[in-house]
Short mmCIF file of C-alpha atoms and ligand atoms in Angstrom, two decimals:
data_model
loop_
_atom_site.label_atom_id
_atom_site.label_comp_id
_atom_site.label_asym_id
_atom_site.label_seq_id
_atom_site.Cartn_x
_atom_site.Cartn_y
_atom_site.Cartn_z
CA MET M 1 -0.14 0.17 -0.19
CA SER M 2 1.49 3.71 -0.97
CA LEU M 3 0.46 6.29 1.55
CA GLU M 4 -0.80 9.74 0.45
CA ARG M 5 -0.84 13.11 1.71
CA PRO M 6 -3.46 14.27 4.23
CA ALA M 7 -5.69 16.06 3.64
CA PRO M 8 -4.94 19.81 4.94
CA GLN M 9 -4.55 19.71 8.63
CA ASP M 10 -2.77 21.61 11.89
CA VAL M 11 -0.58 18.97 13.31
CA ILE M 12 -0.37 20.25 17.15
CA VAL M 13 2.28 18.61 19.56
CA VAL M 14 1.21 19.76 23.11
CA GLY M 15 4.73 19.26 25.78
CA ALA M 16 6.75 19.94 22.40
CA SER M 17 9.78 20.33 23.95
CA GLY M 18 9.82 17.73 26.11
CA ASP M 19 12.22 14.25 25.12
CA LEU M 20 9.24 12.16 22.78
CA SER M 21 9.23 14.81 20.94
CA ARG M 22 12.92 15.89 20.78
CA ARG M 23 13.19 11.65 19.89
CA LYS M 24 10.75 10.41 18.24
CA LEU M 25 8.64 13.75 16.69
CA MET M 26 10.26 15.90 15.29
CA PRO M 27 12.60 13.80 13.27
CA ALA M 28 9.10 11.28 12.06
CA LEU M 29 7.75 14.72 10.81
CA TYR M 30 11.49 15.32 9.25
CA ASN M 31 10.83 12.36 7.44
CA LEU M 32 6.88 13.04 6.23
CA ALA M 33 7.62 15.58 4.75
CA ALA M 34 10.93 14.22 3.22
CA SER M 35 8.73 12.03 1.87
CA ASP M 36 6.02 14.60 0.85
CA LEU M 37 3.53 12.79 3.15
CA LEU M 38 3.46 15.78 5.58
CA PRO M 39 -1.15 17.36 4.68
CA SER M 40 -1.67 19.39 1.86
CA ARG M 41 -1.70 22.36 3.46
CA GLY M 42 -1.96 22.86 7.93
CA SER M 43 1.04 24.72 9.94
CA ILE M 44 3.18 22.17 12.21
CA ILE M 45 2.24 24.16 16.20
CA GLY M 46 4.44 23.49 18.89
CA LEU M 47 2.72 23.87 22.27
CA ALA M 48 5.16 24.05 25.87
CA PRO M 49 5.56 25.87 28.90
CA GLY M 50 8.80 27.54 29.36
CA ASP M 51 10.97 30.31 27.05
CA LEU M 52 10.88 28.94 23.20
CA ASP M 53 9.23 31.64 20.52
CA ASP M 54 9.34 30.21 17.04
CA GLU M 55 13.25 30.94 16.11
CA ARG M 56 14.28 28.77 19.38
CA PHE M 57 11.07 26.07 18.44
CA ARG M 58 12.95 25.61 15.09
CA GLU M 59 16.28 25.48 16.39
CA PHE M 60 15.08 22.47 18.73
CA ALA M 61 13.75 20.65 15.70
CA ARG M 62 17.01 21.12 13.78
CA GLY M 63 18.59 19.97 16.44
CA SER M 64 16.48 17.25 17.39
CA ILE M 65 16.42 15.70 13.33
CA GLU M 66 20.00 16.52 13.09
CA GLU M 67 21.17 13.89 16.31
CA PHE M 68 17.91 11.16 15.86
CA SER M 69 16.28 11.08 11.92
CA ARG M 70 16.96 7.43 10.74
CA THR M 71 18.16 9.41 6.84
CA GLY M 72 20.12 11.70 8.48
CA PHE M 73 19.27 15.34 7.41
CA ASP M 74 18.50 17.51 4.78
CA GLN M 75 18.91 20.69 4.14
CA GLU M 76 15.49 20.68 0.82
CA SER M 77 13.83 18.17 3.48
CA TRP M 78 14.05 20.72 6.60
CA ALA M 79 13.52 23.03 4.89
CA GLY M 80 9.44 21.73 4.00
CA LEU M 81 9.56 21.52 7.10
CA SER M 82 10.50 24.78 8.75
CA SER M 83 8.57 26.69 6.98
CA ARG M 84 5.74 25.15 9.09
CA LEU M 85 6.92 25.22 12.28
CA THR M 86 5.97 27.26 15.21
CA PHE M 87 5.27 28.09 18.98
CA VAL M 88 2.38 29.17 20.86
CA ARG M 89 4.21 29.17 25.07
CA LEU M 90 1.63 27.73 27.46
CA ASP M 91 0.97 30.04 29.90
CA GLU M 92 -2.42 32.07 31.18
CA ASP M 93 -4.05 32.07 27.80
CA GLY M 94 -1.91 29.38 25.88
CA TYR M 95 -4.40 27.70 24.21
CA GLN M 96 -7.45 30.40 23.34
CA ARG M 97 -3.81 31.34 21.97
CA LEU M 98 -3.49 27.93 20.29
CA ALA M 99 -6.78 28.62 18.79
CA GLN M 100 -6.19 31.41 17.56
CA ARG M 101 -2.67 30.12 15.87
CA ALA M 102 -4.59 26.93 14.66
CA ARG M 103 -6.40 28.20 11.14
CA GLU M 104 -7.50 25.08 9.34
CA SER M 105 -11.00 23.51 10.07
CA GLU M 106 -9.21 19.57 11.47
CA ARG M 107 -6.26 19.43 13.02
CA LEU M 108 -4.11 16.57 15.18
CA ILE M 109 -3.71 17.13 19.00
CA TYR M 110 -1.24 14.68 19.89
CA LEU M 111 -0.93 14.61 23.60
CA ALA M 112 3.49 14.08 24.31
CA VAL M 113 3.01 14.20 27.89
CA PRO M 114 3.09 12.64 31.14
CA PRO M 115 -0.41 10.58 31.72
CA SER M 116 -0.70 12.73 34.46
CA ALA M 117 -1.23 16.10 32.44
CA VAL M 118 -3.55 14.49 29.75
CA PRO M 119 -7.08 15.45 31.64
CA GLU M 120 -6.70 18.56 32.91
CA ILE M 121 -5.41 19.63 29.16
CA VAL M 122 -7.90 17.75 27.04
CA ARG M 123 -10.93 19.76 29.33
CA LYS M 124 -8.80 22.89 27.94
CA LEU M 125 -9.01 21.88 25.07
CA GLY M 126 -12.38 22.04 24.99
CA ALA M 127 -12.56 24.80 26.74
CA ALA M 128 -10.57 26.93 24.09
CA GLY M 129 -13.60 24.95 21.88
CA LEU M 130 -11.01 22.70 20.18
CA ALA M 131 -12.77 19.38 19.97
CA SER M 132 -14.71 19.92 17.28
CA GLY M 133 -12.06 18.92 13.71
CA THR M 134 -9.62 17.49 16.05
CA ARG M 135 -8.25 13.49 15.71
CA LEU M 136 -6.42 13.30 19.11
CA VAL M 137 -3.32 11.07 20.28
CA VAL M 138 -2.55 9.60 23.26
CA GLU M 139 0.36 8.35 24.67
CA LYS M 140 1.07 5.63 26.79
CA PRO M 141 1.00 4.08 29.81
CA PHE M 142 -3.11 5.04 29.42
CA GLY M 143 -3.45 4.39 33.30
CA ARG M 144 -2.13 3.22 35.53
CA ASP M 145 -4.70 0.67 36.33
CA LEU M 146 -8.28 -0.51 35.56
CA ALA M 147 -10.30 2.28 37.68
CA SER M 148 -7.65 4.94 36.49
CA ALA M 149 -7.66 4.07 32.35
CA LYS M 150 -11.80 4.43 32.99
CA GLU M 151 -11.37 7.88 34.78
CA LEU M 152 -9.70 8.77 31.69
CA ASN M 153 -11.99 6.80 28.94
CA SER M 154 -14.85 9.22 30.44
CA THR M 155 -13.29 12.38 30.63
CA ILE M 156 -11.78 12.45 27.05
CA HIS M 157 -14.84 11.65 26.46
CA ASP M 158 -16.73 14.54 28.15
CA ILE M 159 -15.14 16.10 25.05
CA PHE M 160 -14.06 13.56 21.68
CA ASP M 161 -16.07 10.85 20.53
CA GLU M 162 -14.25 7.29 20.53
CA SER M 163 -13.68 8.40 16.31
CA GLN M 164 -11.64 11.34 17.19
CA VAL M 165 -9.30 9.31 19.71
CA PHE M 166 -5.71 7.28 18.58
CA ARG M 167 -4.43 5.94 21.48
CA ILE M 168 -0.65 5.29 20.62
CA ASP M 169 1.37 2.28 21.08
CA HIS M 170 4.33 2.09 19.31
CA TYR M 171 5.04 -1.27 18.81
CA LEU M 172 1.35 -0.51 16.42
CA GLY M 173 3.70 1.18 13.89
CA LYS M 174 6.84 -1.69 13.50
CA GLU M 175 6.82 -3.01 10.46
CA THR M 176 7.38 -6.58 12.01
CA VAL M 177 4.58 -5.74 13.86
CA GLN M 178 2.16 -5.33 11.12
CA ASN M 179 3.39 -8.44 9.78
CA ILE M 180 2.29 -10.53 12.02
CA LEU M 181 -0.86 -10.26 10.11
CA VAL M 182 0.07 -10.47 6.80
CA PHE M 183 2.31 -13.95 7.62
CA ARG M 184 -0.96 -15.24 8.50
CA PHE M 185 -3.28 -14.11 6.95
CA GLY M 186 -1.34 -14.67 3.35
CA ASN M 187 0.28 -17.90 3.97
CA ALA M 188 -2.64 -21.09 3.95
CA LEU M 189 0.36 -23.21 4.78
CA PHE M 190 1.26 -21.59 8.28
CA GLU M 191 -2.53 -20.80 9.46
CA ARG M 192 -3.49 -24.49 8.95
CA VAL M 193 -1.62 -24.63 12.14
CA TRP M 194 -1.82 -21.96 14.12
CA ASN M 195 -4.05 -23.59 17.15
CA ARG M 196 -3.95 -26.30 20.28
CA ASP M 197 -3.72 -28.65 17.65
CA ALA M 198 -0.29 -28.33 15.87
CA ILE M 199 1.33 -25.03 18.53
CA ASP M 200 2.61 -26.43 22.03
CA HIS M 201 2.84 -23.00 23.56
CA MET M 202 4.27 -19.55 22.12
CA GLN M 203 7.24 -17.10 23.88
CA ILE M 204 6.48 -13.60 23.62
CA THR M 205 10.09 -11.86 24.31
CA VAL M 206 11.07 -7.95 24.57
CA ALA M 207 14.49 -8.18 26.48
CA GLU M 208 16.25 -4.46 26.46
CA SER M 209 19.93 -4.16 27.39
CA ILE M 210 19.14 -0.08 28.94
CA GLY M 211 19.06 0.25 31.70
CA VAL M 212 16.09 3.40 32.69
CA GLU M 213 18.03 6.04 30.96
CA GLY M 214 17.07 9.06 33.22
CA ARG M 215 13.72 7.82 33.68
CA GLY M 216 14.30 6.90 36.91
CA ALA M 217 11.25 8.71 38.56
CA PHE M 218 9.01 7.40 35.54
CA TYR M 219 9.41 3.71 36.47
CA GLU M 220 9.17 3.93 40.22
CA GLU M 221 5.52 4.29 39.00
CA ALA M 222 5.66 2.27 36.16
CA GLY M 223 7.49 -0.83 36.10
CA ALA M 224 7.64 -2.92 33.31
CA LEU M 225 4.61 -4.66 34.07
CA ARG M 226 2.88 -0.73 33.21
CA ASP M 227 5.32 -0.60 30.81
CA ILE M 228 5.62 -2.74 28.39
CA VAL M 229 3.52 -5.52 29.38
CA GLN M 230 0.20 -4.53 29.72
CA ASN M 231 0.79 -2.40 26.21
CA HIS M 232 3.15 -3.30 23.33
CA VAL M 233 2.92 -7.10 25.02
CA PHE M 234 -0.49 -7.58 25.02
CA GLN M 235 -0.46 -5.80 21.37
CA VAL M 236 1.43 -8.35 19.76
CA LEU M 237 -0.22 -11.06 22.07
CA SER M 238 -3.33 -9.93 20.00
CA LEU M 239 -2.37 -10.44 16.94
CA LEU M 240 -1.55 -13.38 17.12
CA ALA M 241 -4.32 -15.26 18.36
CA MET M 242 -6.86 -13.36 16.79
CA GLU M 243 -9.57 -14.70 14.43
CA PRO M 244 -8.61 -13.68 10.71
CA PRO M 245 -10.64 -10.31 10.62
CA VAL M 246 -13.52 -10.24 7.90
CA SER M 247 -11.71 -7.29 6.03
CA LEU M 248 -8.70 -5.49 6.84
CA ALA M 249 -10.38 -2.22 7.84
CA PRO M 250 -9.95 -0.70 11.14
CA GLU M 251 -12.89 -1.46 12.43
CA ALA M 252 -12.67 -4.82 11.28
CA VAL M 253 -9.44 -5.86 12.81
CA ARG M 254 -9.78 -4.33 16.13
CA ASP M 255 -13.26 -6.08 16.52
CA GLU M 256 -11.33 -9.42 16.24
CA LYS M 257 -8.56 -7.59 18.51
CA ALA M 258 -10.76 -6.64 21.23
CA LYS M 259 -12.16 -10.90 21.18
CA VAL M 260 -8.92 -11.81 21.91
CA PHE M 261 -9.00 -9.66 25.10
CA SER M 262 -11.53 -10.32 26.73
CA ALA M 263 -10.78 -14.48 26.06
CA MET M 264 -7.35 -13.82 28.10
CA ARG M 265 -7.87 -15.55 31.33
CA PRO M 266 -6.46 -12.77 34.33
CA LEU M 267 -3.03 -12.87 35.71
CA ALA M 268 -2.67 -15.42 38.34
CA PRO M 269 0.24 -14.10 40.06
CA ALA M 270 1.72 -17.37 40.99
CA LYS M 271 1.96 -17.31 37.53
CA THR M 272 3.72 -14.37 37.66
CA VAL M 273 7.39 -13.23 37.78
CA ARG M 274 8.56 -10.23 39.33
CA GLY M 275 12.34 -8.99 39.16
CA GLN M 276 15.09 -6.05 40.15
CA TYR M 277 18.56 -5.76 38.07
CA GLY M 278 21.07 -5.59 40.01
CA PRO M 279 25.10 -4.16 39.35
CA GLY M 280 26.72 -6.49 36.39
CA ALA M 281 28.44 -6.19 33.62
CA ILE M 282 26.94 -4.93 29.94
CA ASP M 283 29.07 -5.78 27.14
CA GLY M 284 32.23 -6.02 29.24
CA GLU M 285 31.03 -2.77 30.61
CA GLN M 286 30.23 -3.04 34.88
CA VAL M 287 26.61 -0.77 35.13
CA PRO M 288 24.22 0.29 38.82
CA GLY M 289 21.47 -1.72 39.61
CA TYR M 290 18.47 -0.36 39.58
CA ARG M 291 17.89 1.36 43.40
CA GLU M 292 20.82 2.95 42.61
CA GLU M 293 20.24 4.96 39.39
CA PRO M 294 18.61 9.00 39.49
CA GLY M 295 15.47 9.41 40.81
CA VAL M 296 14.79 5.52 42.43
CA ALA M 297 14.59 4.98 46.31
CA PRO M 298 17.24 3.00 47.89
CA ASP M 299 14.44 0.28 48.70
CA SER M 300 12.15 0.29 45.43
CA ALA M 301 10.33 -2.41 45.31
CA THR M 302 9.41 -1.49 41.53
CA GLU M 303 10.01 -5.04 39.00
CA THR M 304 12.85 -3.71 35.77
CA PHE M 305 11.81 -7.33 34.48
CA PHE M 306 8.46 -9.78 34.08
CA ALA M 307 7.49 -12.97 33.37
CA ALA M 308 3.82 -14.56 32.77
CA GLN M 309 1.75 -17.56 31.15
CA VAL M 310 -0.84 -16.56 29.99
CA GLU M 311 -3.44 -18.76 28.73
CA ILE M 312 -6.84 -17.98 26.57
CA ASP M 313 -9.87 -19.51 26.65
CA SER M 314 -11.15 -19.84 23.15
CA TRP M 315 -11.28 -22.99 20.84
CA ARG M 316 -8.15 -21.98 18.99
CA TRP M 317 -6.00 -21.58 21.91
CA ALA M 318 -7.56 -23.39 24.97
CA GLY M 319 -4.04 -25.10 27.23
CA VAL M 320 -2.17 -23.18 24.84
CA PRO M 321 0.48 -21.43 27.20
CA PHE M 322 1.42 -17.97 26.14
CA TYR M 323 4.79 -17.32 28.27
CA LEU M 324 5.58 -13.17 28.00
CA ARG M 325 8.60 -11.96 29.20
CA THR M 326 10.32 -8.60 29.03
CA GLY M 327 13.54 -6.99 31.08
CA LYS M 328 15.79 -4.13 31.42
CA ARG M 329 19.20 -5.13 31.64
CA LEU M 330 19.60 -7.80 29.63
CA PRO M 331 21.82 -9.02 27.65
CA ARG M 332 20.85 -7.02 24.12
CA ARG M 333 18.46 -5.61 22.62
CA ALA M 334 15.71 -8.46 20.85
CA THR M 335 11.95 -8.43 20.52
CA GLU M 336 11.05 -11.84 19.71
CA VAL M 337 8.07 -13.82 19.20
CA SER M 338 8.82 -17.51 19.43
CA VAL M 339 6.12 -20.26 18.16
CA VAL M 340 6.79 -23.82 19.26
CA PHE M 341 4.28 -26.45 17.35
CA ARG M 342 4.27 -30.10 18.93
CA ASP M 343 7.10 -32.48 18.81
CA VAL M 344 6.75 -35.11 16.19
CA PRO M 345 5.02 -38.86 18.23
CA LEU M 346 7.53 -40.86 17.48
CA CYS M 347 11.85 -40.77 17.39
CA PHE M 348 12.93 -43.11 14.41
CA PHE M 349 16.31 -41.28 15.78
CA GLU M 350 16.49 -42.19 19.56
CA GLY M 351 20.09 -42.83 19.31
CA THR M 352 21.37 -43.07 15.94
CA GLY M 353 23.59 -40.53 16.68
CA VAL M 354 20.67 -37.77 16.82
CA GLN M 355 21.82 -34.88 18.59
CA ASP M 356 19.67 -31.66 20.73
CA LEU M 357 16.98 -32.77 17.92
CA ARG M 358 13.99 -30.11 19.09
CA PRO M 359 10.73 -29.24 17.30
CA ASN M 360 10.24 -27.16 15.24
CA HIS M 361 9.75 -23.68 15.55
CA LEU M 362 9.62 -20.60 14.15
CA VAL M 363 11.01 -17.14 15.63
CA LEU M 364 10.00 -13.79 14.37
CA ARG M 365 12.32 -11.34 15.26
CA ILE M 366 10.16 -8.37 15.69
CA GLN M 367 13.78 -6.40 16.72
CA PRO M 368 16.25 -5.76 15.95
CA GLU M 369 17.77 -8.25 12.32
CA GLU M 370 14.34 -8.41 11.18
CA GLY M 371 13.21 -11.43 10.15
CA ILE M 372 11.45 -14.64 10.49
CA ASN M 373 13.60 -18.16 11.31
CA PHE M 374 12.09 -21.16 10.96
CA SER M 375 14.19 -24.60 12.70
CA PHE M 376 13.41 -27.94 11.75
CA VAL M 377 15.26 -31.67 11.45
CA ALA M 378 17.03 -33.06 8.33
CA LYS M 379 19.64 -35.78 7.83
CA GLN M 380 23.14 -34.98 8.07
CA PRO M 381 24.46 -35.91 4.63
CA GLY M 382 26.58 -39.67 5.64
CA PRO M 383 25.77 -43.91 5.45
CA GLN M 384 23.32 -43.46 9.40
CA VAL M 385 20.52 -42.08 9.40
CA SER M 386 21.10 -39.19 11.81
CA ALA M 387 19.28 -36.20 11.93
CA GLN M 388 20.44 -32.46 12.49
CA GLN M 389 18.52 -28.99 13.51
CA VAL M 390 18.65 -26.42 10.47
CA SER M 391 16.34 -23.95 9.90
CA MET M 392 15.81 -20.97 6.82
CA ASP M 393 16.31 -17.97 7.45
CA PHE M 394 13.74 -14.89 5.73
CA SER M 395 16.03 -11.36 6.35
CA TYR M 396 13.53 -7.55 5.89
CA ARG M 397 17.42 -6.22 4.85
CA ASP M 398 18.65 -8.58 2.36
CA SER M 399 15.06 -9.11 0.44
CA PHE M 400 13.59 -5.60 0.28
CA MET M 401 17.12 -4.72 0.41
CA THR M 402 15.94 -1.49 3.38
CA GLU M 403 15.72 -0.67 7.02
CA PRO M 404 11.44 -0.67 7.75
CA ALA M 405 11.02 2.94 8.66
CA GLU M 406 10.22 4.31 12.05
CA ALA M 407 6.92 3.52 13.83
CA TYR M 408 6.08 7.09 14.75
CA GLU M 409 5.79 7.57 11.11
CA ARG M 410 3.38 6.21 10.30
CA LEU M 411 1.76 6.54 12.92
CA LEU M 412 1.29 9.94 12.36
CA HIS M 413 0.70 9.83 9.11
CA ASP M 414 -2.21 7.60 10.00
CA ALA M 415 -3.68 9.37 12.23
CA MET M 416 -3.61 12.35 10.72
CA ASP M 417 -5.19 9.99 7.90
CA GLY M 418 -7.76 9.38 10.18
CA ASP M 419 -7.22 5.32 9.96
CA HIS M 420 -7.82 3.87 13.74
CA THR M 421 -5.55 -0.07 12.66
CA LEU M 422 -2.69 1.02 14.23
CA PHE M 423 -4.45 2.45 17.02
CA ALA M 424 -5.34 0.35 20.63
CA ARG M 425 -9.57 0.54 21.06
CA GLU M 426 -10.79 1.91 24.59
CA ASP M 427 -12.51 -1.83 25.41
CA SER M 428 -9.03 -3.49 24.75
CA VAL M 429 -7.72 -0.91 26.54
CA GLU M 430 -9.65 -1.65 29.54
CA ARG M 431 -9.84 -5.96 29.39
CA GLY M 432 -5.98 -5.53 29.40
CA TRP M 433 -6.55 -3.86 32.95
CA MET M 434 -8.67 -6.40 33.86
CA VAL M 435 -6.06 -9.04 33.14
CA VAL M 436 -2.76 -7.37 35.28
CA GLN M 437 -5.12 -6.30 37.87
CA PRO M 438 -4.76 -9.33 39.86
CA ALA M 439 -0.50 -9.08 39.34
CA LEU M 440 -0.87 -5.84 40.72
CA GLU M 441 -2.96 -6.56 43.10
CA ASN M 442 -1.40 -8.80 44.73
CA PRO M 443 2.34 -8.58 42.93
CA ALA M 444 5.29 -11.50 43.40
CA PRO M 445 8.43 -10.84 45.04
CA VAL M 446 11.17 -9.01 43.36
CA CYS M 447 13.42 -11.57 42.26
CA THR M 448 17.38 -10.16 41.46
CA TYR M 449 18.98 -10.59 38.75
CA SER M 450 22.36 -8.95 37.68
CA ALA M 451 22.79 -6.76 35.12
CA GLY M 452 23.56 -8.53 31.97
CA SER M 453 21.84 -12.13 32.93
CA TRP M 454 18.20 -13.33 31.38
CA GLY M 455 16.64 -12.10 34.94
CA PRO M 456 16.36 -14.04 37.42
CA PRO M 457 16.06 -18.03 38.13
CA GLU M 458 12.14 -17.80 38.69
CA ALA M 459 11.63 -16.79 34.99
CA ASP M 460 12.99 -20.05 33.78
CA GLU M 461 11.12 -22.14 37.20
CA LEU M 462 8.05 -20.66 35.39
CA ILE M 463 8.85 -21.81 32.03
CA ALA M 464 9.99 -25.29 32.99
CA PRO M 465 10.13 -28.19 31.71
CA ARG M 466 9.95 -25.44 28.55
CA THR M 467 13.08 -22.95 27.66
CA TRP M 468 13.55 -19.45 27.07
CA HIS M 469 14.27 -19.70 23.30
CA LEU M 470 16.96 -16.64 24.02
CA ARG M 471 19.58 -16.99 26.70
C1 BG6 U 501 8.72 3.12 25.77
C2 BG6 U 501 9.02 2.34 26.85
O1 BG6 U 501 7.23 2.65 25.17
O2 BG6 U 501 8.78 1.40 24.62
C3 BG6 U 501 10.60 2.01 26.91
O3 BG6 U 501 8.42 3.40 27.91
C4 BG6 U 501 11.91 0.91 26.59
O4 BG6 U 501 11.05 1.65 28.34
C5 BG6 U 501 10.73 1.55 24.75
O5 BG6 U 501 12.36 1.35 26.31
C6 BG6 U 501 11.19 1.12 23.96
O6 BG6 U 501 10.68 0.63 22.56
P1 BG6 U 501 11.25 0.09 21.25
O7 BG6 U 501 10.50 0.42 20.27
O8 BG6 U 501 12.89 0.87 21.42
O9 BG6 U 501 11.48 -1.62 21.85
#
């Protein structure tokens, strides 16, 4: 599908001088400008407290693009963007001035602010008469538990319809996450075995080697379950487990995803593991433990690692465990799905020199080294019947000669275009919180793991007698 320019509209970034804007939004807007994918008309208005003005906001945007743009910096593309950039200081009557500055009848308003700031901003946007014609993008985390998510939804719905709301989860903007649907529903072969008859279990791992990166205060409030599992991991899970939609229309896809969330059993605290990294070494470099990070309490019990076994009570998945795992300061950055098929009923090769035969498994490498790997058993050349594990590999880079685009580019474009497919719907978000609620109310004790390890041994016990694919 080739993307088209969205209709004329203003793009307003609330929190324009913050970290998300600097690292992701300004570079994404720049790359959209470079690909001729900004709206055909309209301003890009930054809104923030502090002492920026138009000129300084442009300098800020240029600096962030030079530092973070995936395609580098090109003067001509920059000119296309910078002529549209303008700034409104967020003071007493900032929203009134914003309403005057927004000239188009439609607009995208991106709330690049901490969750606690959202309700007040939403009310002020309503009071300034900016409700109609707006598409509102709200960042994760969407709430911090079921009650707060419901409250946030209700505050937003006082001013905006659900059709105006785009809850962003940047994992849905990743090419490899979108490819889950294409892989499943574009290949007849795999869909036939994508069920409890053929699949033993699935694993989803989101491993990061970074720590909390100066976001200690935020992370203390969040932890790995709220930061990654309830949103990114659950979104990936819903795409893996959903039934075929009747079409690729946004609501058709979101309806099927919502059914997965409804069929997920609430987490059993005994089937969860919480960990926190202590000091250790990553790539040979000593790194401090979580409790020594700035902004973190010395006796913090916040988890930086979370693993769980999830059950989906549907005809397709009953009895198939889904093992989820995420952690900071693990040995490397890798997000992977591992689909492990059932073993052969009888092994003829036993005692004939077979080494380490494992059931077929399919690995979807979400990042990095984006691709897919399928492993199976083949006969080792020679007079004996002895088998060995081999694999077939697909790599995005080798096949398409390109690196996947930044998730935020696609998501910003789709939100400007009013396409909800890659955004989380109210019912799914609330149901996701319902699923994690028992683990929030009765958290498992926090176990320490060394930075640079694959998490606490309790996570291996959780999945035993199976084993984690990434280790
Ligand atoms: C964010 C989390 O949503 O996702 C961060 O708040 C995390 O803690 C990041 O580092 C990971 O994103 P990605 O795209 O690098 O996997």
